[in-house]
Amino acid sequence: MPEMHFRVRWPDDTVTDCYSPSLVVKEHLEAGRSYPLAEFVQRSATALNIGSERVREKYGFACSSALDQLRRIEELAARFEASPDPVVRVESFTP
């Protein structure tokens, strides 16, 4: 399965490199686009869960790396939930 990494910039300007086990993430996030925090988390969750299920279909088990990445995204996002109008920018994708 082709892996994909995506770099995101959080509301405090920190940058995180994220992992997806599938190219499906490019169907849910767009490089160069900013998303409201909740929408970014929702789109990430959708993409990473689909990616994990694709791994399950192919190998018989879910992708723990995708689920761990989603947990990290949710933890990071929680830091900004009280901020007024927080946005997350998807900087880039790399294979």
Coordinates of N, CA and C in Angstrom, one line a residue:
M1 N 0.8 -1.2 0.0 CA 0.0 0.0 0.0 C 0.9 1.2 0.0
P2 N 0.5 2.2 -0.8 CA 1.3 3.4 -0.8 C 1.1 4.3 0.4
E3 N 2.1 4.6 1.1 CA 2.0 5.5 2.3 C 2.0 6.9 1.8
M4 N 1.5 7.8 2.7 CA 1.5 9.2 2.4 C 1.8 10.0 3.7
H5 N 2.7 11.0 3.7 CA 2.9 11.8 4.8 C 2.3 13.2 4.5
F6 N 1.8 13.9 5.5 CA 1.3 15.2 5.2 C 1.7 16.1 6.4
R7 N 2.1 17.3 6.0 CA 2.6 18.3 7.0 C 1.5 19.3 7.3
V8 N 1.3 19.5 8.6 CA 0.3 20.5 9.0 C 0.9 21.6 9.9
R9 N 0.3 22.7 9.8 CA 0.7 23.9 10.6 C -0.5 24.2 11.5
W10 N -0.2 24.1 12.8 CA -1.3 24.3 13.8 C -1.5 25.8 14.1
P11 N -2.5 26.2 14.8 CA -2.8 27.6 15.1 C -1.6 28.3 15.8
D12 N -0.8 27.6 16.5 CA 0.4 28.3 17.2 C 1.6 28.3 16.3
D13 N 1.5 28.0 15.0 CA 2.5 27.9 14.0 C 3.5 26.8 14.2
T14 N 3.2 25.8 15.1 CA 4.1 24.6 15.1 C 3.7 23.8 13.9
V15 N 4.6 22.9 13.5 CA 4.4 22.1 12.3 C 4.6 20.6 12.8
T16 N 3.7 19.8 12.3 CA 3.7 18.4 12.6 C 3.7 17.6 11.3
D17 N 4.5 16.6 11.2 CA 4.5 15.6 10.0 C 3.6 14.5 10.5
C18 N 2.6 14.2 9.6 CA 1.6 13.2 10.0 C 1.7 12.0 8.9
Y19 N 1.2 10.9 9.3 CA 1.3 9.6 8.5 C -0.1 9.1 8.1
S20 N -0.2 8.7 6.9 CA -1.4 7.9 6.5 C -0.9 6.7 5.7
P21 N -1.6 5.5 6.0 CA -1.2 4.3 5.3 C -1.7 4.3 3.9
S22 N -2.4 5.3 3.4 CA -3.0 5.3 2.1 C -3.1 6.7 1.5
L23 N -3.1 6.7 0.2 CA -3.2 8.0 -0.5 C -4.6 8.6 -0.3
V24 N -5.5 7.9 0.3 CA -6.9 8.4 0.5 C -6.9 9.8 1.3
V25 N -5.9 10.1 2.0 CA -5.8 11.3 2.7 C -5.9 12.5 1.7
K26 N -5.4 12.3 0.5 CA -5.5 13.4 -0.5 C -6.9 13.6 -1.0
E27 N -7.8 12.7 -0.7 CA -9.2 12.9 -1.1 C -9.9 13.7 -0.1
H28 N -9.3 13.9 1.1 CA -10.0 14.5 2.2 C -9.4 15.8 2.7
L29 N -8.1 16.0 2.3 CA -7.3 17.2 2.7 C -6.6 17.7 1.4
E30 N -6.4 19.0 1.4 CA -5.8 19.6 0.2 C -4.6 20.4 0.6
A31 N -3.5 20.2 0.0 CA -2.2 20.9 0.3 C -2.5 22.4 0.0
G32 N -2.0 23.2 0.9 CA -2.1 24.7 0.7 C -3.4 25.2 1.2
R33 N -4.3 24.4 1.8 CA -5.6 24.8 2.3 C -5.6 24.9 3.8
S34 N -6.3 25.8 4.3 CA -6.5 25.9 5.8 C -7.9 25.5 6.1
Y35 N -8.1 24.8 7.2 CA -9.4 24.2 7.7 C -9.7 24.7 9.1
P36 N -10.9 25.0 9.4 CA -11.2 25.2 10.8 C -10.8 23.9 11.6
L37 N -10.4 24.1 12.8 CA -9.9 23.0 13.6 C -10.8 21.8 13.6
A38 N -12.0 21.9 13.9 CA -12.9 20.8 14.0 C -13.1 20.1 12.7
E39 N -13.1 20.9 11.6 CA -13.2 20.2 10.3 C -12.0 19.5 9.9
F40 N -10.8 20.0 10.3 CA -9.5 19.3 10.0 C -9.5 18.0 10.7
V41 N -9.9 18.0 12.0 CA -9.9 16.7 12.8 C -10.9 15.8 12.2
Q42 N -12.1 16.2 11.8 CA -13.1 15.3 11.2 C -12.6 14.7 9.9
R43 N -12.0 15.6 9.0 CA -11.5 15.1 7.7 C -10.3 14.1 7.9
S44 N -9.5 14.4 8.9 CA -8.3 13.5 9.2 C -8.8 12.2 9.7
A45 N -9.8 12.2 10.6 CA -10.4 11.0 11.1 C -11.0 10.1 10.0
T46 N -11.7 10.8 9.1 CA -12.3 10.0 8.0 C -11.3 9.4 7.2
A47 N -10.2 10.1 6.8 CA -9.2 9.6 5.9 C -8.4 8.5 6.6
L48 N -8.0 8.7 7.9 CA -7.2 7.7 8.6 C -8.0 6.5 8.9
N49 N -9.2 6.6 9.2 CA -10.1 5.4 9.4 C -10.2 4.6 8.1
I50 N -10.4 5.3 7.0 CA -10.5 4.6 5.7 C -9.2 3.9 5.4
G51 N -8.1 4.6 5.6 CA -6.8 4.0 5.4 C -6.6 2.8 6.2
S52 N -7.0 2.9 7.5 CA -6.8 1.7 8.4 C -7.7 0.5 7.9
E53 N -8.9 0.8 7.4 CA -9.7 -0.2 6.9 C -9.2 -0.9 5.6
R54 N -8.5 -0.1 4.8 CA -7.9 -0.6 3.6 C -6.8 -1.6 4.0
V55 N -6.1 -1.2 5.0 CA -5.0 -2.1 5.5 C -5.7 -3.4 6.0
R56 N -6.8 -3.3 6.8 CA -7.5 -4.5 7.3 C -8.0 -5.4 6.1
E57 N -8.5 -4.8 5.1 CA -9.0 -5.5 3.9 C -7.8 -6.3 3.3
K58 N -6.7 -5.7 3.2 CA -5.5 -6.3 2.5 C -4.8 -7.3 3.4
Y59 N -4.6 -6.9 4.7 CA -3.7 -7.7 5.5 C -4.4 -8.5 6.7
G60 N -5.7 -8.1 6.9 CA -6.4 -8.8 7.9 C -6.4 -8.1 9.3
F61 N -5.8 -7.0 9.4 CA -5.7 -6.3 10.7 C -5.7 -4.8 10.4
A62 N -6.2 -4.0 11.3 CA -6.2 -2.5 11.2 C -4.8 -2.0 11.3
C63 N -4.7 -0.8 10.8 CA -3.4 -0.1 10.8 C -3.2 0.7 12.1
S64 N -2.4 0.2 13.0 CA -2.3 0.8 14.3 C -1.6 2.2 14.1
S65 N -0.7 2.3 13.1 CA 0.0 3.6 12.9 C -1.0 4.7 12.5
A66 N -2.0 4.4 11.7 CA -3.0 5.3 11.3 C -3.9 5.7 12.6
L67 N -4.2 4.7 13.4 CA -5.0 5.0 14.6 C -4.2 5.8 15.6
D68 N -2.9 5.5 15.7 CA -2.1 6.3 16.6 C -2.0 7.8 16.1
Q69 N -1.8 7.9 14.8 CA -1.7 9.3 14.2 C -3.0 10.0 14.5
L70 N -4.2 9.4 14.3 CA -5.4 10.1 14.6 C -5.5 10.5 16.1
R71 N -5.0 9.6 17.0 CA -5.0 10.0 18.4 C -4.1 11.2 18.6
R72 N -3.0 11.3 18.0 CA -2.1 12.4 18.2 C -2.7 13.7 17.6
I73 N -3.3 13.6 16.5 CA -4.0 14.7 15.9 C -5.1 15.2 16.9
E74 N -5.9 14.3 17.4 CA -6.9 14.7 18.4 C -6.3 15.4 19.6
E75 N -5.2 14.8 20.1 CA -4.6 15.4 21.3 C -4.0 16.8 21.0
L76 N -3.4 17.0 19.9 CA -2.9 18.3 19.5 C -4.0 19.3 19.3
A77 N -5.1 18.9 18.7 CA -6.2 19.7 18.4 C -6.9 20.2 19.7
A78 N -6.9 19.3 20.7 CA -7.5 19.7 22.0 C -6.9 20.9 22.6
R79 N -5.6 21.1 22.3 CA -4.9 22.3 22.9 C -5.5 23.6 22.4
F80 N -6.1 23.6 21.2 CA -6.6 24.8 20.6 C -8.1 25.0 20.6
E81 N -8.8 24.1 21.2 CA -10.3 24.1 21.1 C -10.9 25.4 21.8
A82 N -10.2 25.9 22.7 CA -10.7 27.1 23.4 C -10.3 28.4 22.7
S83 N -9.4 28.3 21.7 CA -9.0 29.5 20.9 C -10.1 30.0 20.0
P84 N -10.1 31.3 19.8 CA -11.1 31.8 18.9 C -10.8 31.5 17.4
D85 N -11.7 30.8 16.7 CA -11.5 30.5 15.3 C -10.2 29.8 15.0
P86 N -9.8 28.7 15.6 CA -8.5 28.1 15.3 C -8.6 27.4 13.9
V87 N -7.5 27.5 13.1 CA -7.4 26.9 11.8 C -6.1 26.1 11.8
V88 N -6.2 25.1 10.9 CA -5.0 24.2 10.7 C -4.8 24.2 9.2
R89 N -3.5 24.5 8.8 CA -3.2 24.5 7.4 C -2.4 23.2 7.0
V90 N -2.9 22.6 5.9 CA -2.2 21.5 5.4 C -1.1 22.1 4.4
E91 N 0.2 21.9 4.8 CA 1.3 22.5 4.1 C 1.6 21.7 2.9
S92 N 1.8 20.4 3.0 CA 2.2 19.6 1.9 C 1.9 18.1 2.1
F93 N 2.1 17.3 1.0 CA 2.0 15.9 1.0 C 3.4 15.4 0.5
T94 N 3.9 14.3 1.0 CA 5.1 13.6 0.5 C 4.8 12.1 0.6
P95 N 5.3 11.4 -0.4 CA 5.1 9.9 -0.4 C 6.0 9.3 0.6

